[in-house]
Coordinates of C-alpha atoms in Angstrom, one line a residue:
M1 CA 6.0 -21.5 -1.6
I2 CA 8.7 -23.3 0.2
R3 CA 7.6 -21.9 3.6
D4 CA 4.2 -23.5 3.0
H5 CA 5.9 -26.9 2.7
V6 CA 7.4 -26.4 6.2
I7 CA 4.0 -25.3 7.5
A8 CA 2.3 -28.3 6.0
L9 CA 4.9 -30.7 7.6
F10 CA 4.3 -29.2 11.1
E11 CA 0.6 -29.1 10.7
K12 CA 0.6 -32.9 9.9
A13 CA 2.9 -33.5 12.9
L14 CA 0.6 -31.5 15.2
A15 CA -2.4 -33.4 13.9
R16 CA -0.8 -36.8 14.4
G17 CA 0.4 -36.0 17.9
A18 CA -3.1 -34.7 18.8
A19 CA -4.7 -37.9 17.4
E20 CA -2.3 -40.0 19.5
G21 CA -3.2 -38.0 22.6
R22 CA 0.3 -36.6 23.0
W23 CA -1.0 -33.1 23.1
P24 CA -4.3 -31.2 22.5
A25 CA -5.3 -30.1 19.0
L26 CA -3.8 -26.7 18.3
A27 CA -6.6 -24.2 17.6
G28 CA -4.5 -21.1 17.0
G29 CA -1.9 -20.5 14.3
F30 CA 1.9 -20.7 14.7
T31 CA 4.6 -18.9 12.8
V32 CA 7.2 -20.2 10.4
E33 CA 9.7 -17.4 9.7
P34 CA 13.4 -17.2 8.7
P35 CA 15.6 -16.6 11.8
R36 CA 17.5 -13.4 12.0
D37 CA 20.8 -15.2 11.9
P38 CA 20.9 -17.7 8.9
K39 CA 23.3 -19.8 10.9
H40 CA 20.3 -21.0 12.9
G41 CA 18.7 -22.6 10.0
D42 CA 16.2 -21.8 7.2
F43 CA 13.1 -21.4 9.3
A44 CA 12.2 -21.0 13.0
V45 CA 8.9 -22.6 14.1
N46 CA 7.2 -21.5 17.3
A47 CA 4.4 -24.2 17.3
A48 CA 5.6 -25.8 20.6
M49 CA 5.5 -22.4 22.3
V50 CA 1.9 -21.8 21.2
L51 CA 1.0 -25.4 22.2
A52 CA 2.6 -25.2 25.7
K53 CA -0.3 -23.5 27.5
P54 CA -3.1 -25.8 26.4
A55 CA -0.9 -28.8 26.7
Q56 CA 0.4 -27.7 30.2
K57 CA 3.9 -28.8 29.3
P58 CA 7.2 -27.1 29.0
P59 CA 7.7 -25.7 25.4
R60 CA 11.1 -27.2 25.0
E61 CA 9.8 -30.7 25.9
L62 CA 7.0 -30.3 23.4
A63 CA 9.4 -29.0 20.8
Q64 CA 11.6 -32.1 21.1
A65 CA 8.5 -34.3 20.8
L66 CA 7.4 -32.4 17.8
V67 CA 10.8 -32.8 16.1
E68 CA 10.4 -36.6 16.5
V69 CA 7.0 -36.6 14.9
V70 CA 8.2 -34.4 12.0
R71 CA 11.0 -36.8 11.3
E72 CA 8.5 -39.7 11.2
I73 CA 6.3 -38.1 8.6
D74 CA 9.1 -36.6 6.5
A75 CA 9.3 -39.6 4.2
A76 CA 10.9 -37.6 1.3
G77 CA 13.7 -36.4 3.5
D78 CA 13.0 -32.8 2.8
V79 CA 14.2 -31.7 6.3
A80 CA 18.0 -32.0 6.6
S81 CA 18.1 -31.1 10.3
M82 CA 16.1 -29.7 13.3
E83 CA 17.2 -28.5 16.6
V84 CA 15.4 -27.0 19.6
A85 CA 16.5 -23.5 20.5
G86 CA 15.8 -20.8 23.0
P87 CA 12.5 -21.0 24.8
G88 CA 11.1 -23.7 22.5
F89 CA 11.7 -22.7 18.9
V90 CA 12.4 -25.5 16.4
N91 CA 15.1 -24.4 14.0
V92 CA 14.6 -26.2 10.7
R93 CA 17.2 -26.6 7.9
L94 CA 15.9 -28.0 4.7
A95 CA 17.6 -30.4 2.3
P96 CA 19.5 -28.6 -0.4
D97 CA 17.6 -30.3 -3.2
L98 CA 14.4 -28.9 -1.9
W99 CA 15.8 -25.4 -2.5
Y100 CA 17.2 -26.3 -5.9
R101 CA 13.9 -27.8 -7.1
A102 CA 12.1 -24.7 -5.8
L103 CA 14.4 -22.5 -7.9
G104 CA 13.1 -24.4 -10.9
E105 CA 9.7 -23.0 -10.3
V106 CA 10.9 -19.6 -11.7
E107 CA 11.3 -21.1 -15.1
R108 CA 8.0 -22.9 -15.0
Q109 CA 6.0 -19.9 -13.8
G110 CA 7.8 -17.1 -15.6
A111 CA 6.0 -13.8 -15.3
A112 CA 3.5 -15.4 -12.8
F113 CA 6.3 -16.3 -10.4
G114 CA 5.4 -14.7 -7.0
R115 CA 1.6 -15.0 -7.5
T116 CA -0.1 -17.0 -4.7
S117 CA -3.7 -17.9 -3.7
V118 CA -3.5 -16.5 -0.2
G119 CA -6.5 -14.4 -0.8
K120 CA -8.4 -16.6 -3.2
G121 CA -12.1 -15.9 -3.2
K122 CA -11.9 -12.9 -0.9
K123 CA -13.2 -9.5 -2.2
V124 CA -11.4 -6.4 -1.0
I125 CA -12.2 -2.8 -1.7
V126 CA -9.1 -0.5 -1.5
E127 CA -10.1 3.1 -1.2
Y128 CA -7.2 5.5 -1.7
V129 CA -6.4 9.1 -2.7
S130 CA -10.1 10.4 -2.3
A131 CA -8.6 13.9 -2.3
N132 CA -11.2 16.6 -2.2
P133 CA -12.0 17.7 -5.8
T134 CA -10.9 21.2 -5.2
G135 CA -7.6 21.3 -7.1
P136 CA -4.9 19.2 -8.8
M137 CA -3.1 16.6 -6.8
H138 CA 0.0 17.6 -4.8
V139 CA 3.0 15.3 -4.0
G140 CA 1.4 14.3 -0.7
H141 CA -1.6 13.0 -2.6
G142 CA 0.8 11.2 -4.9
R143 CA 2.3 9.2 -2.0
N144 CA -1.2 8.2 -1.0
A145 CA -2.0 7.2 -4.6
V146 CA 1.1 5.2 -5.1
T147 CA 0.8 3.4 -1.8
G148 CA -2.8 2.5 -2.4
D149 CA -2.1 1.3 -5.9
G150 CA 0.8 -0.8 -4.5
V151 CA -1.5 -2.3 -1.9
A152 CA -4.1 -3.1 -4.6
R153 CA -1.5 -4.7 -6.9
L154 CA -0.1 -6.9 -4.1
L155 CA -3.5 -8.0 -3.1
Q156 CA -4.1 -9.1 -6.7
W157 CA -0.8 -10.9 -6.8
S158 CA -1.9 -12.8 -3.7
G159 CA -5.2 -13.9 -5.3
H160 CA -7.6 -11.4 -3.8
E161 CA -10.5 -10.0 -5.9
V162 CA -9.7 -6.2 -5.7
T163 CA -11.8 -3.2 -6.4
R164 CA -10.0 0.2 -6.5
E165 CA -12.2 2.9 -5.3
Y166 CA -12.1 6.8 -5.1
Y167 CA -14.5 8.6 -2.8
V168 CA -15.4 12.0 -4.2
N169 CA -16.3 14.5 -1.5
D170 CA -18.5 16.6 -3.8
Y171 CA -21.2 17.6 -1.3
G172 CA -19.8 19.6 1.6
A173 CA -18.4 23.0 2.4
Q174 CA -15.1 22.8 0.5
V175 CA -16.7 22.3 -2.9
Q176 CA -19.0 25.2 -2.1
T177 CA -15.9 27.3 -1.4
L178 CA -14.5 26.1 -4.7
A179 CA -17.7 27.2 -6.5
R180 CA -17.5 30.7 -4.8
S181 CA -13.8 31.0 -5.9
V182 CA -14.9 30.3 -9.5
H183 CA -17.6 32.9 -9.2
L184 CA -15.1 35.5 -8.0
R185 CA -12.8 34.7 -11.0
Y186 CA -15.9 34.9 -13.2
Q187 CA -16.6 38.4 -11.9
Q188 CA -13.0 39.4 -12.5
L189 CA -13.2 38.1 -16.1
L190 CA -16.3 40.3 -16.6
G191 CA -14.3 43.4 -15.5
R192 CA -15.3 43.6 -11.8
A193 CA -12.5 44.4 -9.3
V194 CA -12.9 41.8 -6.5
E195 CA -10.3 40.4 -4.1
M196 CA -9.8 36.6 -3.5
P197 CA -10.3 35.9 0.2
P198 CA -7.6 33.9 2.1
K199 CA -9.5 30.7 2.1
S200 CA -10.4 30.7 -1.6
Y201 CA -8.7 28.5 -4.2
P202 CA -6.2 30.6 -6.2
G203 CA -4.9 28.2 -9.0
E204 CA -5.1 28.7 -12.7
Y205 CA -7.6 25.9 -13.0
V206 CA -10.2 28.0 -11.2
I207 CA -9.8 30.7 -13.9
D208 CA -10.2 28.0 -16.6
V209 CA -13.6 27.0 -15.2
A210 CA -14.6 30.6 -14.8
R211 CA -13.6 31.4 -18.3
A212 CA -15.7 28.5 -19.7
L213 CA -18.7 29.6 -17.7
K214 CA -18.3 33.2 -18.9
E215 CA -18.2 32.0 -22.5
E216 CA -21.2 29.9 -22.1
H217 CA -23.4 32.2 -20.0
G218 CA -22.0 35.7 -20.4
A219 CA -22.9 38.0 -17.6
R220 CA -26.0 36.1 -16.6
F221 CA -24.7 35.2 -13.1
L222 CA -22.8 38.4 -12.4
D223 CA -25.3 39.9 -10.0
A224 CA -27.5 36.8 -9.6
P225 CA -28.2 35.5 -6.1
E226 CA -26.0 32.7 -4.9
A227 CA -28.8 30.2 -5.0
D228 CA -29.1 30.7 -8.8
W229 CA -25.5 29.8 -9.6
L230 CA -23.9 27.8 -6.7
A231 CA -24.9 24.3 -7.8
L232 CA -23.9 24.9 -11.4
F233 CA -20.6 26.5 -10.6
R234 CA -19.9 23.7 -8.0
D235 CA -20.7 20.9 -10.4
R236 CA -18.7 22.4 -13.3
A237 CA -15.7 23.0 -11.1
V238 CA -15.8 19.6 -9.5
A239 CA -16.1 17.9 -13.0
H240 CA -13.1 20.0 -14.2
V241 CA -11.0 19.2 -11.2
L242 CA -11.8 15.5 -11.4
E243 CA -10.5 15.5 -15.0
L244 CA -7.3 17.1 -13.7
I245 CA -7.0 14.4 -11.0
R246 CA -7.6 11.6 -13.5
G247 CA -4.8 13.1 -15.6
D248 CA -2.5 13.4 -12.7
L249 CA -3.1 9.8 -11.8
A250 CA -2.8 8.6 -15.4
V251 CA 0.9 9.7 -15.6
L252 CA 1.5 7.2 -12.8
D253 CA -0.6 4.5 -14.5
I254 CA -3.1 4.7 -11.7
T255 CA -6.8 4.1 -12.5
F256 CA -9.9 3.3 -10.4
D257 CA -12.7 0.8 -10.9
V258 CA -15.3 2.9 -9.0
W259 CA -15.6 6.6 -8.4
S260 CA -18.1 6.9 -5.6
S261 CA -19.8 10.3 -5.1
E262 CA -20.8 11.7 -1.7
K263 CA -23.5 13.7 -3.4
A264 CA -24.8 10.5 -5.1
L265 CA -24.7 8.8 -1.7
Y266 CA -27.3 11.3 -0.4
A267 CA -29.3 11.2 -3.7
S268 CA -29.6 7.4 -3.6
G269 CA -31.1 7.5 -0.1
D270 CA -28.2 5.4 1.3
V271 CA -27.5 8.0 4.1
E272 CA -31.1 7.9 5.3
R273 CA -31.2 4.1 5.1
F274 CA -28.1 3.9 7.2
L275 CA -29.5 6.3 9.8
A276 CA -32.7 4.2 9.9
Q277 CA -30.5 1.1 10.6
L278 CA -28.9 2.9 13.5
E279 CA -32.2 4.0 14.9
A280 CA -33.8 0.6 14.5
K281 CA -30.9 -0.9 16.6
G282 CA -31.3 1.8 19.3
L283 CA -27.8 3.1 18.5
V284 CA -28.7 6.9 18.3
Y285 CA -30.1 9.4 20.7
V286 CA -30.5 13.1 21.1
G287 CA -28.0 14.8 23.4
K288 CA -25.1 17.1 23.6
L289 CA -21.4 16.6 23.0
P290 CA -19.3 16.4 26.2
P291 CA -17.4 19.7 27.0
P292 CA -13.8 19.9 25.7
K293 CA -11.2 18.5 28.1
S294 CA -8.9 20.9 29.9
K295 CA -5.3 20.4 30.8
K296 CA -4.6 19.6 34.4
G297 CA -4.8 22.8 36.5
A298 CA -6.1 24.9 33.6
P299 CA -9.6 26.3 33.2
P300 CA -11.7 24.5 30.6
P301 CA -11.3 26.0 27.2
P302 CA -14.3 27.8 25.7
P303 CA -16.5 25.7 23.5
Q304 CA -15.7 26.1 19.8
P305 CA -17.7 24.8 16.9
D306 CA -15.9 22.1 14.9
E307 CA -15.4 22.3 11.1
E308 CA -19.0 21.4 10.5
G309 CA -20.3 24.1 12.9
V310 CA -21.3 21.6 15.6
S311 CA -21.0 23.0 19.1
V312 CA -21.3 21.4 22.6
S313 CA -24.3 23.6 23.2
D314 CA -26.3 22.0 20.3
D315 CA -28.9 19.3 20.6
L316 CA -27.5 16.6 18.3
T317 CA -28.3 13.1 17.2
L318 CA -25.5 11.1 18.6
F319 CA -24.3 7.6 17.6
R320 CA -23.4 5.4 20.6
S321 CA -19.9 4.7 19.2
S322 CA -18.4 4.7 22.8
Q323 CA -20.1 1.3 23.2
F324 CA -17.9 -0.1 20.5
G325 CA -14.4 1.2 21.5
D326 CA -14.6 4.9 20.5
E327 CA -13.7 7.6 23.0
V328 CA -17.0 9.4 22.9
D329 CA -20.4 9.2 21.1
R330 CA -20.3 10.9 17.7
P331 CA -22.8 13.2 16.1
V332 CA -24.6 11.9 13.0
K333 CA -27.1 14.7 12.7
K334 CA -26.7 18.4 13.5
S335 CA -29.3 20.4 15.4
D336 CA -31.0 21.4 12.2
G337 CA -31.5 17.7 11.2
T338 CA -28.9 17.6 8.4
P339 CA -26.4 14.7 8.5
T340 CA -22.8 15.3 9.5
Y341 CA -19.9 14.5 7.3
F342 CA -19.1 11.6 9.7
C343 CA -22.6 10.2 9.1
A344 CA -22.1 10.1 5.3
D345 CA -18.6 8.6 5.7
I346 CA -19.8 5.7 7.9
A347 CA -22.8 5.2 5.6
Y348 CA -20.3 4.9 2.7
H349 CA -18.3 2.3 4.7
W350 CA -21.5 0.4 5.5
Q351 CA -22.3 0.3 1.8
K352 CA -18.8 -0.8 0.9
R353 CA -18.9 -3.6 3.5
Q354 CA -22.0 -5.0 1.8
R355 CA -20.0 -5.3 -1.4
A356 CA -16.8 -6.8 0.0
E357 CA -15.5 -8.9 2.9
A358 CA -12.6 -6.6 3.6
L359 CA -12.0 -2.9 3.3
V360 CA -8.7 -1.0 3.1
D361 CA -8.6 2.7 3.5
V362 CA -5.4 4.7 2.7
L363 CA -5.6 7.9 4.7
G364 CA -3.4 10.8 5.7
A365 CA -1.8 10.4 9.1
D366 CA -4.0 13.3 10.4
H367 CA -7.0 11.0 10.1
G368 CA -5.6 8.5 12.6
G369 CA -8.1 9.5 15.3
Y370 CA -10.9 8.9 12.8
V371 CA -10.2 5.2 12.5
P372 CA -11.8 4.0 15.8
R373 CA -15.1 5.6 15.1
L374 CA -15.3 4.0 11.6
Q375 CA -14.5 0.6 13.1
A376 CA -17.0 1.2 15.8
A377 CA -19.7 1.9 13.2
L378 CA -19.0 -1.3 11.4
Q379 CA -19.0 -3.3 14.7
A380 CA -22.3 -1.7 15.7
L381 CA -23.9 -2.9 12.4
G382 CA -22.9 -6.5 13.1
Y383 CA -19.5 -6.6 11.3
D384 CA -16.0 -7.3 12.6
R385 CA -14.1 -4.1 13.3
K386 CA -11.1 -5.9 11.8
D387 CA -12.9 -5.9 8.4
L388 CA -11.6 -2.4 8.0
H389 CA -7.8 -1.9 7.8
V390 CA -6.4 1.6 7.6
V391 CA -3.0 2.5 6.1
L392 CA -1.9 5.9 7.4
I393 CA 0.3 8.0 5.1
Q394 CA 2.8 10.5 6.6
M395 CA 4.0 13.7 5.1
V396 CA 6.4 14.1 2.2
N397 CA 9.2 16.7 2.4
L398 CA 10.0 17.7 -1.2
T399 CA 13.5 19.0 -1.6
R400 CA 15.9 19.9 -4.4
G401 CA 19.5 19.3 -3.4
G402 CA 18.5 19.6 0.3
E403 CA 16.5 22.8 -0.2
A404 CA 12.8 22.7 0.4
V405 CA 10.5 23.1 -2.6
K406 CA 7.2 24.6 -1.8
M407 CA 5.3 26.6 -4.5
S408 CA 3.6 25.4 -7.7
K409 CA 3.0 27.5 -10.7
R410 CA 0.0 25.4 -11.8
A411 CA -1.8 24.6 -8.6
G412 CA -1.1 27.9 -6.9
T413 CA -0.2 26.1 -3.6
V414 CA 2.2 23.3 -2.9
V415 CA 4.0 21.5 -5.7
S416 CA 1.7 19.5 -7.9
L417 CA 2.1 15.8 -8.5
R418 CA 2.1 16.3 -12.2
E419 CA 5.1 18.7 -12.0
V420 CA 7.1 16.1 -10.0
V421 CA 6.4 13.2 -12.4
E422 CA 7.1 15.3 -15.4
E423 CA 10.5 16.2 -13.9
V424 CA 11.7 12.9 -12.6
G425 CA 9.6 10.3 -14.3
A426 CA 6.9 7.8 -13.2
D427 CA 9.3 5.0 -12.2
A428 CA 11.4 7.2 -9.9
T429 CA 8.3 8.8 -8.4
R430 CA 6.6 5.4 -7.7
F431 CA 9.7 3.7 -6.3
L432 CA 10.8 6.5 -4.1
F433 CA 7.5 6.5 -2.4
F434 CA 8.1 2.9 -1.5
T435 CA 11.5 3.4 0.1
R436 CA 10.0 4.2 3.5
R437 CA 7.1 2.7 5.5
A438 CA 3.9 4.6 4.7
D439 CA 3.6 5.8 8.3
A440 CA 7.1 7.2 8.3
Q441 CA 7.9 10.7 7.0
L442 CA 9.6 10.7 3.6
D443 CA 12.2 13.0 2.2
F444 CA 11.8 13.2 -1.6
D445 CA 14.8 14.8 -3.3
L446 CA 14.1 15.8 -6.9
E447 CA 17.8 15.9 -7.9
L448 CA 18.5 12.4 -6.4
A449 CA 15.5 11.0 -8.3
K450 CA 16.9 12.1 -11.6
Q451 CA 20.5 10.9 -11.1
Q452 CA 21.6 7.9 -13.2
T453 CA 23.9 6.7 -10.4
L454 CA 23.7 3.9 -7.9
D455 CA 22.8 6.4 -5.2
N456 CA 19.4 6.6 -6.7
P457 CA 17.3 3.7 -5.3
V458 CA 15.2 3.1 -8.3
F459 CA 18.1 3.3 -10.7
Y460 CA 20.1 0.9 -8.5
V461 CA 17.4 -1.8 -8.8
Q462 CA 16.6 -1.2 -12.4
Y463 CA 20.3 -1.2 -13.3
G464 CA 20.6 -4.5 -11.6
H465 CA 17.9 -5.9 -13.8
A466 CA 19.6 -4.4 -16.9
R467 CA 23.0 -5.8 -15.8
L468 CA 21.5 -9.3 -15.6
A469 CA 20.0 -8.9 -19.0
S470 CA 23.5 -7.9 -20.3
I471 CA 25.1 -11.0 -18.8
L472 CA 22.4 -13.2 -20.6
R473 CA 23.0 -11.3 -23.9
K474 CA 26.7 -11.9 -23.7
A475 CA 26.1 -15.6 -23.0
A476 CA 23.8 -15.8 -26.1
E477 CA 26.4 -14.0 -28.2
A478 CA 29.0 -16.5 -27.1
G479 CA 26.8 -19.3 -28.4
L480 CA 25.8 -20.7 -25.0
P481 CA 22.4 -22.4 -24.8
P482 CA 19.5 -20.4 -23.2
P483 CA 19.4 -20.8 -19.5
A484 CA 17.2 -23.7 -18.4
F485 CA 16.8 -25.4 -15.0
D486 CA 18.7 -28.6 -14.5
L487 CA 18.8 -30.1 -11.0
A488 CA 22.2 -31.7 -11.5
A489 CA 23.7 -28.4 -12.7
A490 CA 21.9 -26.4 -9.9
R491 CA 23.8 -28.4 -7.3
A492 CA 26.9 -26.6 -8.4
L493 CA 25.6 -23.4 -6.8
V494 CA 27.5 -24.0 -3.6
L495 CA 29.2 -20.6 -2.9
P496 CA 27.7 -18.8 0.1
E497 CA 26.7 -15.9 -2.1
E498 CA 25.0 -18.2 -4.5
Q499 CA 23.1 -20.0 -1.7
D500 CA 22.0 -16.5 -0.4
L501 CA 20.7 -15.4 -3.8
L502 CA 19.0 -18.8 -4.4
R503 CA 17.1 -18.5 -1.1
R504 CA 16.2 -14.9 -1.8
I505 CA 14.7 -15.9 -5.1
V506 CA 12.8 -18.8 -3.7
S507 CA 11.4 -16.7 -0.8
F508 CA 10.1 -14.1 -3.3
P509 CA 6.4 -15.4 -3.3
D510 CA 6.5 -15.4 0.5
V511 CA 7.7 -11.8 0.5
L512 CA 4.9 -10.7 -1.8
A513 CA 2.2 -12.6 0.1
G514 CA 3.5 -11.2 3.4
A515 CA 3.5 -7.7 2.0
A516 CA 0.0 -8.1 0.7
V517 CA -1.6 -9.3 3.9
A518 CA 0.2 -6.7 5.9
Y519 CA -0.7 -4.0 3.4
E520 CA 2.9 -2.9 3.3
P521 CA 4.3 -2.6 -0.3
H522 CA 7.5 -1.1 1.0
R523 CA 8.6 -4.6 2.0
V524 CA 8.9 -5.5 -1.7
A525 CA 11.0 -2.4 -2.4
Y526 CA 13.3 -3.4 0.5
W527 CA 13.6 -7.0 -0.9
L528 CA 14.4 -5.6 -4.3
H529 CA 17.1 -3.3 -3.0
E530 CA 18.7 -5.8 -0.7
T531 CA 18.6 -8.6 -3.3
I532 CA 20.2 -6.6 -6.0
A533 CA 22.8 -5.4 -3.5
A534 CA 23.6 -9.1 -2.8
F535 CA 23.9 -9.8 -6.5
H536 CA 26.2 -6.8 -7.2
A537 CA 28.4 -8.0 -4.4
Y538 CA 28.4 -11.6 -5.7
Y539 CA 29.1 -10.5 -9.3
T540 CA 31.9 -8.1 -8.6
G541 CA 33.4 -10.5 -6.0
G542 CA 33.3 -13.3 -8.5
K543 CA 35.2 -11.2 -11.1
K544 CA 37.9 -10.6 -8.6
S545 CA 38.1 -14.2 -7.3
G546 CA 37.9 -15.8 -10.7
E547 CA 34.4 -17.2 -10.0
R548 CA 32.8 -15.5 -13.0
V549 CA 29.3 -16.3 -14.2
I550 CA 30.6 -17.3 -17.6
G551 CA 33.7 -19.4 -16.9
P552 CA 35.6 -22.4 -18.1
D553 CA 33.4 -25.0 -16.2
P554 CA 30.3 -25.7 -18.3
V555 CA 28.3 -27.0 -15.4
K556 CA 29.0 -24.0 -13.2
T557 CA 28.3 -21.7 -16.1
A558 CA 25.0 -23.3 -16.9
A559 CA 24.0 -23.2 -13.2
R560 CA 25.0 -19.5 -12.8
L561 CA 23.3 -18.4 -16.0
Y562 CA 20.1 -20.0 -14.8
L563 CA 20.6 -18.3 -11.4
C564 CA 20.9 -15.0 -13.2
S565 CA 17.9 -15.7 -15.4
A566 CA 15.8 -16.6 -12.3
L567 CA 16.9 -13.5 -10.5
K568 CA 16.2 -11.3 -13.4
Q569 CA 12.6 -12.8 -13.6
A570 CA 12.1 -12.3 -9.9
L571 CA 13.3 -8.7 -10.1
A572 CA 11.1 -7.9 -13.0
N573 CA 8.1 -9.4 -11.2
G574 CA 8.8 -7.5 -8.1
L575 CA 9.1 -4.2 -10.0
S576 CA 5.9 -5.1 -11.8
A577 CA 4.1 -5.6 -8.5
L578 CA 5.1 -2.1 -7.6
G579 CA 4.1 -0.7 -11.0
V580 CA 7.7 0.1 -12.0
S581 CA 9.3 -0.9 -15.3
A582 CA 12.3 -3.3 -15.7
P583 CA 14.5 -2.0 -18.4
E584 CA 16.7 -4.4 -20.4
R585 CA 19.4 -1.8 -21.1
M586 CA 20.7 1.2 -19.0
E587 CA 23.7 3.3 -18.8
S588 CA 25.4 4.6 -15.7
R589 CA 28.4 6.8 -14.9
D590 CA 29.2 4.4 -12.1
L591 CA 29.1 1.1 -14.1
A592 CA 29.7 0.3 -17.7
E593 CA 27.5 -2.4 -19.4
E594 CA 29.0 -5.8 -18.8

């Protein structure tokens, strides 16, 4: 990565200056980023500003001294110019040949271009989806699934050892409600008139499970007490729904390495071992929850049990999470001695942290308040709370031509993910989920997703790749040699638009690495969209000005064909990192094939 080259130069300069006693050794990191305005150079370095406090010197004075040391150690002449700007930034402009040589890396690395070793040797567990196994996946689950898969892919591209994990909530009240829903349908299939209560699960899949149980057991459980059939109906329903979920994920090419079961977590004794750890450390006590807070001037609200039936009047076993940054202490055991859902959840994270150095959870935005207590639990057990990073997913508004789409024929509730993918395709579904930050609400228009026009973001990027493929085919048909990097020819890429594309391509590994460590795959989608927009402008502008890719000048033609080839490879790799295909041929009502 060319940015790494700049970092290395400044690190050497800082080390030399510290060895000479010109300033103290810099313990913290500094940033090397492209400036907002390209006129200010290729990179802006804030090392002098970071160094100013420990050195007790003005940052601009340090910046000027740092520039002098960098010039001394830059024997290869890779830096064309440097200037001190603003409060103490060093704006760096690199020698053109450094950029040209970096462009040659695309040919050398091919499909691996963009892969880095930023996370080499670091194990990461990415847990995502983890939808309750009570029905097929809806489009909101799909955004979680695609985002989590995008995070996992980018972490792999940056050298991390990644485990994809799905946590199956197959133990609590919701799967029992599913089992009772199946039993009600079972009764109906046996001729009994029963009503489905409001909180039951109404989808066709519930009837499918009930029908299979009826065929297998007849009327055996029609009037049997709940204790005789609840576990069987629950396990069969959960198994059936998990198969539906696996199928829903498969249409988006999403798979998991590990399916962790909450029920198995209890059966293995991990929950009890976790509680024993807390007790041994003196981190639990018996007490009551604090009363609910009231608004200023209003009487306190009456105590209400939470979703687990826990009330402020109960004697509970509480975890001292407030000592580790949480708002209040949290219950880990109910008054009857049974563990809470939170207890199982933090036991699961404790178990995960023993298998990996870093944990990533992809959760719905409604779980935002849950994050501090999970981090508190890890910190209480001797880990760094930063070992857990949470990506929050906002809602998806599904529309068709601006009108809201709500109901699903198959799931019986909101629109299922499978229905969306079957209508618009996996590529469009995946890419559109990346067109906004995960924590921003997303409008997903089914009609736009199907359009083969440049208004459709995924079509726009894929068509750019196909357009580049078309240019390279035409060059081959004209008898031109296959594009290959040649430094002398590359120096012919002097147009501002060519220099912009060149820098975009060379920066691609930095983009992927930055997106990976920030857990933000949407950055790659933005890069793809902005880069192909820059290419379309370059290509159409060149046709108008006479600066065509394939022109009369053989040197310029060779350089531009290689630029197109390198860009095509970078686009393909970027799409691959998001799990989206890169077609070689496409048709559009907006553009004819070149």
